[in-house]
Coordinates of C-alpha atoms and ligand atoms in Angstrom, one line a residue:
M268 CA 106.7 103.5 102.5
P269 CA 107.2 99.8 102.0
F270 CA 108.8 100.0 98.6
I271 CA 110.4 102.5 96.2
V272 CA 108.9 102.7 92.7
S273 CA 111.5 102.0 90.0
K274 CA 112.3 104.8 87.7
T275 CA 113.4 102.7 84.8
A276 CA 111.9 103.7 81.5
T277 CA 110.4 100.3 81.0
N278 CA 108.3 100.5 84.1
R279 CA 106.1 103.5 83.4
R280 CA 102.4 103.5 83.0
N281 CA 100.9 104.0 79.6
E282 CA 104.2 103.3 77.9
P283 CA 103.7 102.9 74.2
I284 CA 104.6 99.5 72.5
D285 CA 107.5 99.7 70.1
M286 CA 106.7 100.1 66.4
N287 CA 107.6 96.5 65.7
G288 CA 105.4 95.4 68.6
D289 CA 108.2 93.5 70.5
H290 CA 108.7 95.8 73.4
V291 CA 109.9 94.0 76.6
Y292 CA 108.3 95.3 79.8
R293 CA 110.2 94.7 83.0
A294 CA 110.1 95.3 86.7
S295 CA 112.4 94.0 89.4
T296 CA 112.2 93.7 93.1
T297 CA 114.1 92.4 96.1
A298 CA 112.1 90.7 98.9
P299 CA 113.0 89.6 102.4
V300 CA 113.0 86.5 104.4
N301 CA 110.8 86.4 107.6
I302 CA 111.3 84.2 110.6
A303 CA 108.2 83.5 112.6
V304 CA 108.1 83.9 116.4
I305 CA 104.5 82.5 116.4
K306 CA 104.5 79.7 114.0
Y307 CA 102.1 78.9 111.2
W308 CA 101.6 75.1 111.2
G309 CA 98.4 73.7 109.8
K310 CA 96.0 74.4 107.0
R311 CA 92.3 74.5 107.3
D312 CA 92.0 74.8 103.5
P313 CA 95.0 73.4 101.6
R314 CA 93.8 74.7 98.2
L315 CA 93.5 78.3 99.3
N316 CA 96.4 78.0 101.8
L317 CA 94.3 79.1 104.7
P318 CA 95.9 78.4 108.1
T319 CA 94.5 76.9 111.3
N320 CA 96.1 79.6 113.4
S321 CA 97.4 83.2 113.1
S322 CA 101.2 83.7 113.1
L323 CA 103.6 86.5 113.6
S324 CA 107.1 87.1 112.3
V325 CA 110.1 89.5 112.1
T326 CA 111.0 90.5 108.6
L327 CA 114.8 90.3 108.2
S328 CA 117.1 92.8 106.5
Q329 CA 117.7 92.4 102.8
S330 CA 121.2 93.6 103.3
D331 CA 121.9 90.0 104.4
L332 CA 119.2 87.7 103.0
R333 CA 117.2 88.5 99.9
T334 CA 115.5 87.2 96.8
H335 CA 115.9 89.3 93.6
T336 CA 113.3 88.8 91.0
T337 CA 112.7 90.3 87.6
A338 CA 109.3 89.9 85.9
S339 CA 109.1 90.7 82.2
C340 CA 106.5 90.2 79.5
S341 CA 106.3 90.9 75.8
P342 CA 104.1 90.2 72.8
S343 CA 107.3 88.7 71.3
F344 CA 107.6 86.0 74.0
S345 CA 106.3 82.5 73.1
P346 CA 104.1 80.8 75.7
P347 CA 104.2 79.3 78.2
D348 CA 105.2 81.6 81.1
T349 CA 108.7 80.6 82.4
L350 CA 110.7 81.0 85.6
L351 CA 114.4 80.6 86.1
L352 CA 115.4 80.2 89.8
N353 CA 119.2 80.6 90.3
A354 CA 119.5 80.1 86.5
Q355 CA 117.7 76.7 86.6
P356 CA 114.3 76.3 85.0
Q357 CA 111.6 76.0 87.7
P358 CA 108.1 74.7 87.0
L359 CA 105.3 77.3 87.0
S360 CA 102.6 74.9 86.2
D361 CA 101.9 73.9 89.9
A362 CA 98.6 75.0 91.4
R363 CA 100.3 77.4 93.8
S364 CA 102.3 79.4 91.2
Q365 CA 99.2 79.3 88.9
A366 CA 97.0 80.7 91.6
C367 CA 99.4 83.7 92.0
L368 CA 99.8 84.3 88.2
T369 CA 96.0 84.0 87.6
S370 CA 95.1 86.5 90.4
L371 CA 97.7 89.0 89.2
R372 CA 96.6 88.7 85.6
A373 CA 93.0 89.2 86.6
L374 CA 93.9 92.5 88.4
R375 CA 95.8 93.7 85.4
S376 CA 93.0 92.7 83.1
A377 CA 90.5 94.7 85.2
L378 CA 92.8 97.8 84.9
E379 CA 93.1 97.4 81.1
S380 CA 89.3 97.2 80.8
T381 CA 88.9 100.5 82.5
D382 CA 91.6 102.2 80.5
P383 CA 91.9 101.0 76.9
S384 CA 95.1 103.1 76.3
L385 CA 97.0 100.7 78.6
P386 CA 99.1 98.0 76.8
P387 CA 97.5 94.6 77.1
L388 CA 100.2 93.1 79.4
S389 CA 97.8 90.6 80.9
S390 CA 97.7 88.8 77.6
Y391 CA 101.5 88.5 77.1
P392 CA 103.6 85.5 78.3
L393 CA 105.6 86.2 81.4
R394 CA 109.3 85.5 81.6
L395 CA 110.6 85.5 85.2
S396 CA 114.1 85.2 86.6
S397 CA 114.9 85.0 90.3
A398 CA 118.0 84.6 92.5
N399 CA 118.2 83.8 96.2
N400 CA 121.5 84.9 97.8
F401 CA 121.1 82.0 100.4
P402 CA 120.4 78.3 100.2
T403 CA 117.0 77.3 98.6
A404 CA 114.7 74.8 100.4
A405 CA 117.1 74.5 103.4
G406 CA 114.8 75.9 106.2
L407 CA 115.9 79.5 105.6
A408 CA 112.4 80.6 104.3
S409 CA 113.3 80.8 100.7
S410 CA 109.7 80.1 99.7
A411 CA 108.6 83.1 101.7
A412 CA 111.0 85.5 100.1
G413 CA 110.6 83.8 96.7
F414 CA 106.8 84.1 96.4
A415 CA 106.8 87.6 97.9
A416 CA 109.3 88.7 95.3
L417 CA 107.4 87.0 92.5
V418 CA 104.1 88.7 93.4
R419 CA 105.7 92.1 94.1
A420 CA 107.7 92.1 90.8
I421 CA 104.6 91.1 88.7
A422 CA 102.4 93.6 90.5
D423 CA 105.0 96.3 89.7
L424 CA 105.3 95.1 86.1
Y425 CA 101.5 95.4 85.8
Q426 CA 101.4 98.8 87.7
L427 CA 98.8 97.4 90.1
P428 CA 97.5 99.9 92.7
Q429 CA 96.9 97.2 95.3
S430 CA 98.5 97.7 98.8
P431 CA 101.1 95.2 100.2
T432 CA 98.4 93.8 102.4
E433 CA 96.2 93.2 99.4
L434 CA 99.0 91.6 97.6
S435 CA 99.7 89.4 100.6
L436 CA 96.4 87.6 99.8
I437 CA 98.0 86.5 96.5
A438 CA 101.4 85.6 97.9
R439 CA 99.7 83.5 100.6
Q440 CA 98.5 81.2 97.8
G441 CA 102.0 80.6 96.7
S442 CA 103.3 79.8 100.2
G443 CA 101.6 80.7 103.4
S444 CA 104.6 82.3 105.1
A445 CA 105.2 84.4 102.0
C446 CA 102.3 86.7 102.8
R447 CA 104.2 88.1 105.8
S448 CA 107.3 88.9 103.5
L449 CA 105.2 91.6 101.7
L450 CA 105.7 93.9 104.7
G451 CA 108.7 95.0 106.8
G452 CA 109.1 95.1 110.6
Y453 CA 106.9 93.0 112.8
V454 CA 104.1 91.3 110.8
A455 CA 101.1 89.2 111.7
W456 CA 99.2 86.9 109.4
D457 CA 95.6 86.9 110.6
Q458 CA 94.1 83.5 110.0
G459 CA 90.7 85.0 109.1
T460 CA 87.3 83.2 109.3
L461 CA 85.9 83.6 105.8
L462 CA 85.6 80.5 103.6
D463 CA 87.0 82.3 100.5
G464 CA 90.1 83.4 102.5
T465 CA 89.7 87.1 101.7
D466 CA 90.4 88.0 105.4
S467 CA 93.4 85.8 105.7
K468 CA 96.2 88.2 105.1
A469 CA 99.3 90.1 106.5
R470 CA 98.9 93.0 108.9
L471 CA 101.6 95.4 110.1
V472 CA 102.0 95.0 113.9
A473 CA 104.8 97.5 114.1
P474 CA 107.2 99.0 111.5
R475 CA 110.9 98.4 111.7
S476 CA 111.4 101.9 113.0
H477 CA 109.3 101.1 116.1
W478 CA 112.0 98.6 117.3
P479 CA 115.0 98.7 115.0
E480 CA 117.4 97.3 117.6
M481 CA 116.2 93.7 117.0
R482 CA 119.1 91.5 115.8
A483 CA 119.2 87.9 114.6
L484 CA 122.1 85.5 114.6
I485 CA 121.3 82.5 112.4
L486 CA 123.3 79.3 113.1
V487 CA 123.2 77.4 109.8
V488 CA 123.2 73.8 110.9
S489 CA 122.4 72.3 107.6
A490 CA 122.2 73.9 104.2
E491 CA 120.9 70.6 102.7
K492 CA 117.3 70.3 101.4
K493 CA 115.2 69.1 104.3
G494 CA 113.5 65.7 104.7
V495 CA 109.8 66.5 105.4
S496 CA 108.6 69.7 103.7
S497 CA 106.5 72.2 105.7
T498 CA 103.5 71.6 103.4
T499 CA 103.5 67.8 103.9
G500 CA 104.5 68.0 107.6
M501 CA 101.8 70.3 108.7
Q502 CA 99.1 68.3 106.9
T503 CA 100.2 65.2 108.7
T504 CA 100.2 67.0 112.0
V505 CA 96.6 68.3 111.4
Q506 CA 95.5 64.7 110.6
T507 CA 97.2 62.9 113.4
S508 CA 98.4 65.0 116.4
P509 CA 96.1 64.9 119.4
M510 CA 97.9 68.0 120.8
F511 CA 97.3 70.0 117.6
Q512 CA 93.7 71.3 118.4
T513 CA 94.8 72.7 121.7
R514 CA 97.7 74.5 120.1
A515 CA 95.6 76.0 117.3
T516 CA 92.6 77.0 119.5
Q517 CA 94.2 78.0 122.8
V518 CA 98.0 78.1 122.9
V519 CA 98.6 80.2 119.8
P520 CA 95.7 82.8 120.3
R521 CA 97.1 83.6 123.7
A522 CA 100.6 83.8 122.4
M523 CA 99.5 86.2 119.7
R524 CA 97.9 88.5 122.2
E525 CA 100.9 88.4 124.5
M526 CA 103.4 88.9 121.6
E527 CA 101.6 91.9 120.3
T528 CA 101.7 93.5 123.7
A529 CA 105.4 92.6 124.1
I530 CA 106.2 94.2 120.7
A531 CA 104.1 97.3 121.4
G532 CA 106.0 97.8 124.7
K533 CA 109.4 96.8 123.3
D534 CA 109.6 94.3 126.1
F535 CA 112.5 92.0 125.0
P536 CA 112.2 89.5 127.9
G537 CA 108.5 89.1 127.1
F538 CA 109.2 88.7 123.4
A539 CA 111.9 86.2 124.1
K540 CA 109.9 84.0 126.5
I541 CA 107.0 83.8 124.1
T542 CA 109.3 83.1 121.1
M543 CA 111.1 80.2 122.8
R544 CA 107.9 78.7 124.3
E545 CA 106.2 79.0 120.8
S546 CA 109.1 77.3 119.0
N547 CA 109.0 74.5 121.6
S548 CA 105.2 74.1 121.3
F549 CA 105.5 73.9 117.5
H550 CA 108.2 71.2 117.7
A551 CA 106.3 69.3 120.4
T552 CA 103.4 69.2 118.0
C553 CA 105.7 67.8 115.3
L554 CA 106.9 65.1 117.7
D555 CA 103.2 64.4 118.5
T556 CA 102.6 63.7 114.8
D557 CA 102.2 60.1 113.5
P558 CA 104.8 59.2 112.3
P559 CA 106.8 61.8 114.4
I560 CA 108.6 64.6 112.6
F561 CA 112.0 65.5 113.9
Y562 CA 113.2 68.9 112.7
L563 CA 115.6 69.5 115.5
N564 CA 118.9 67.5 115.9
D565 CA 121.7 67.4 118.4
V566 CA 123.2 70.6 117.1
S567 CA 119.8 72.4 117.4
R568 CA 119.6 71.1 121.0
A569 CA 123.2 72.4 121.7
A570 CA 122.1 75.8 120.4
I571 CA 119.2 75.8 122.8
K572 CA 121.6 75.0 125.7
G573 CA 123.9 77.7 124.4
V574 CA 121.1 80.3 124.6
E575 CA 120.2 79.1 128.1
A576 CA 123.9 79.5 129.1
V577 CA 124.0 83.0 127.7
N578 CA 120.9 84.0 129.6
E579 CA 122.1 82.4 132.8
K580 CA 125.5 84.3 132.5
A581 CA 123.7 87.6 131.8
G582 CA 121.3 87.0 134.8
R583 CA 118.4 88.0 132.5
I584 CA 116.8 87.0 129.2
A585 CA 119.1 88.5 126.6
A586 CA 118.6 85.9 123.8
A587 CA 115.7 83.9 122.4
Y588 CA 116.0 80.8 120.1
T589 CA 113.5 79.7 117.5
F590 CA 113.5 76.9 114.8
D591 CA 111.4 76.6 111.7
A592 CA 110.9 73.2 109.9
G593 CA 114.6 72.4 110.1
P594 CA 117.6 72.3 112.4
N595 CA 118.9 75.9 111.8
C596 CA 118.7 78.1 114.9
V597 CA 117.7 81.7 114.8
V598 CA 118.7 83.6 117.9
Y599 CA 117.0 87.0 118.4
Y600 CA 118.6 89.6 120.7
L601 CA 118.9 93.4 121.0
E602 CA 121.7 95.4 119.5
E603 CA 122.9 96.5 123.0
D604 CA 123.5 92.8 123.8
G605 CA 125.6 92.0 120.7
D606 CA 128.7 91.1 122.7
V607 CA 126.8 89.2 125.4
V608 CA 124.8 87.1 122.9
A609 CA 126.6 87.0 119.5
G610 CA 129.9 87.3 121.4
A611 CA 129.4 84.1 123.2
F612 CA 128.7 82.2 120.0
K613 CA 131.6 84.0 118.2
T614 CA 134.1 82.7 120.8
V615 CA 133.1 79.2 119.8
L616 CA 132.3 79.6 116.1
G617 CA 134.6 82.4 115.2
E618 CA 136.4 80.3 112.6
K619 CA 133.1 79.7 110.6
E620 CA 132.0 81.8 107.6
G621 CA 129.9 84.8 108.5
W622 CA 131.9 86.9 110.9
T623 CA 134.0 88.8 108.4
G624 CA 131.5 91.5 107.5
E625 CA 131.2 94.7 109.5
Q626 CA 128.5 93.4 111.8
G627 CA 130.5 90.3 112.6
K628 CA 133.8 92.1 113.1
A629 CA 132.2 94.5 115.5
V630 CA 131.2 91.7 117.9
K631 CA 133.6 91.2 120.8
G632 CA 134.0 87.6 121.9
A633 CA 132.6 86.5 125.3
E634 CA 134.9 83.8 126.7
G635 CA 133.8 80.8 128.7
V636 CA 130.0 81.2 128.3
L637 CA 129.6 78.1 126.1
Q638 CA 131.6 75.2 127.3
G639 CA 132.1 71.4 127.1
K640 CA 129.7 69.3 125.0
V641 CA 127.6 72.3 123.9
M642 CA 130.7 74.0 122.6
E643 CA 132.0 70.9 120.8
T644 CA 128.6 70.0 119.3
L645 CA 128.2 73.6 117.9
R646 CA 131.7 73.6 116.5
D647 CA 131.2 70.3 114.8
G648 CA 127.7 71.0 113.5
V649 CA 127.3 74.6 112.6
S650 CA 128.5 75.3 109.0
R651 CA 128.2 79.1 108.9
V652 CA 126.5 82.0 110.7
I653 CA 124.5 84.9 109.4
L654 CA 124.2 88.1 111.3
T655 CA 121.2 90.2 110.5
S656 CA 118.5 92.4 111.9
V657 CA 114.9 93.5 111.5
G658 CA 114.4 95.0 108.0
E659 CA 112.0 96.5 105.5
G660 CA 109.6 94.9 103.1
P661 CA 110.2 94.4 99.3
I662 CA 112.1 97.1 97.5
S663 CA 111.7 97.8 93.7
V664 CA 115.0 98.0 92.0
G665 CA 116.3 99.1 88.6
D666 CA 118.8 96.2 88.4
H667 CA 117.2 93.6 86.1
L668 CA 117.9 89.9 85.7
I669 CA 116.4 90.0 82.2
D670 CA 117.8 92.5 79.6
E671 CA 115.8 94.8 77.3
K672 CA 115.7 92.1 74.6
G673 CA 114.1 89.6 77.0
E674 CA 117.3 87.6 77.4
V675 CA 118.2 86.3 80.9
V676 CA 121.3 88.0 82.3
V677 CA 123.6 85.4 83.8
Ligands
ATP761 N1 113.2 82.9 94.4 C1 112.2 82.1 94.3 N2 111.2 82.3 93.4 C2 110.2 81.5 93.3 N3 110.0 80.4 94.0 C3 111.0 80.1 95.0 C4 112.1 80.9 95.1 N4 112.8 80.4 96.1 C5 112.2 79.3 96.5 N5 111.1 79.1 95.9 C6 110.2 78.0 96.0 O1 110.2 77.5 97.3 C7 110.6 76.2 97.4 C8 111.3 75.9 98.7 O2 110.3 76.0 99.7 P1 110.5 75.1 101.1 O3 109.4 75.4 102.0 O4 110.7 73.7 100.7 O5 111.9 75.6 101.7 P2 112.2 76.9 102.5 O6 111.2 78.0 102.2 O7 113.6 77.3 102.1 O8 112.2 76.4 104.0 P3 111.2 76.8 105.2 O9 109.8 77.1 104.6 O10 111.2 75.6 106.0 O11 111.8 77.9 105.9 C9 111.4 76.0 96.2 O12 111.5 74.6 95.8 C10 110.7 76.8 95.1 O13 109.6 76.1 94.6
DP6_762 C1 107.6 76.4 110.2 C2 107.2 77.5 109.3 O1 108.3 78.1 108.7 C3 106.2 77.0 108.3 C4 106.2 77.7 107.0 O2 105.4 77.0 106.1 P1 105.3 77.4 104.6 O3 104.9 78.8 104.4 O4 106.6 77.0 103.9 O5 104.2 76.3 104.1 P2 103.3 76.4 102.8 O6 102.2 77.3 103.0 O7 102.8 75.0 102.7 O8 104.2 76.8 101.7 C5 106.5 78.5 110.3 C6 106.2 79.9 109.8 O9 107.0 80.4 109.0 O10 105.3 80.5 110.3

């Protein structure tokens, strides 16, 4: 089951409105980050957020990285709808947020028209509050977790019967990669062929339980807001990169097939080879864009060399690197290789934040794997590490960021 239904009294169906009519309805969720191993890069329809290729990601554990969102509504709230992100007002008037809110309201309104005893929540202003426990807009997929949480929390508030896959159609309109964060484990986003985008949605490739040993070590190179946003970058690539067509029509479809086979067979070397090749193909396409887009920097390249050194020392492929639209490196490996992979990085980066939790303490250092320039560049350029693993999809929680009076809890 992808999420647990909250048992809070404010989140039950057919709940009567208070006598004074100012009841505050609330629902809260946490949602995960996902890091793609087959990258989404290119839109065939920017308005509906339809991609030029399918993609596939690993959902990461919410024990380490998560967005927590509370959705509330009340007849006592004044319009317009509002969102606080990390306690700062965040616009909701943009087309993407509006697409999500309009779709969710339409589904609630359809429910209300079939059952007049339901309170007319679709007509009440929404008050949303959200918190990311990691840097926003710094290449750590905050938009994915953020829109997944927003959609899931409002769907719970509205008691919508739609499945996570159906809700992924809505989250996709907020941010493409968000559609994959509606599900846990190993998740594909099928590009679809229909013009209205109704077949462009998330699909479960395998649940977390199929291959729970997958681990991720994130080397946070820069927690700064990035230069070229994914949205702008991918549009420039579609318009100007001569390599782009081949990637979208040949390279990625083959990688998708191979990746699904690797995941089904729990074939880590296969998974790792495709992951690294795919990341390189995506960044090559960025470099092939006019003007070129550079997401990787010297520290990213040192991380690639570091992963190569780990694999050479192991005499097999024990680790895979991948980079999104930024310099941060995500290293995938299996639990059994924790000392071989994370240990090599811990020896060099042991002083950085991120090793003090139970997972970090359990890693034994591996001396001498990373040396010379690679070691120095990583030491200078990595600000912190995050140790995490494959995880579950959104979880409904009873811990609200908005109190029963509609006030934001700080
Ligand atoms: N918790 C949230 N709730 C709603 N919207 C959010 C939330 N977190 C982030 N966002 C939205 O996502 C935007 C950041 O998206 P952006 O793609 O620039 O960065 P990122 O997702 O962190 O990086 P990347 O997509 O490269 O991994 C924020 O400016 C905000 O609009
Ligand atoms: C490199 C990527 O992380 C790009 C993510 O792009 P976004 O989902 O952030 O883009 P928009 O749909 O414009 O919001 C690859 C991926 O996650 O698949």
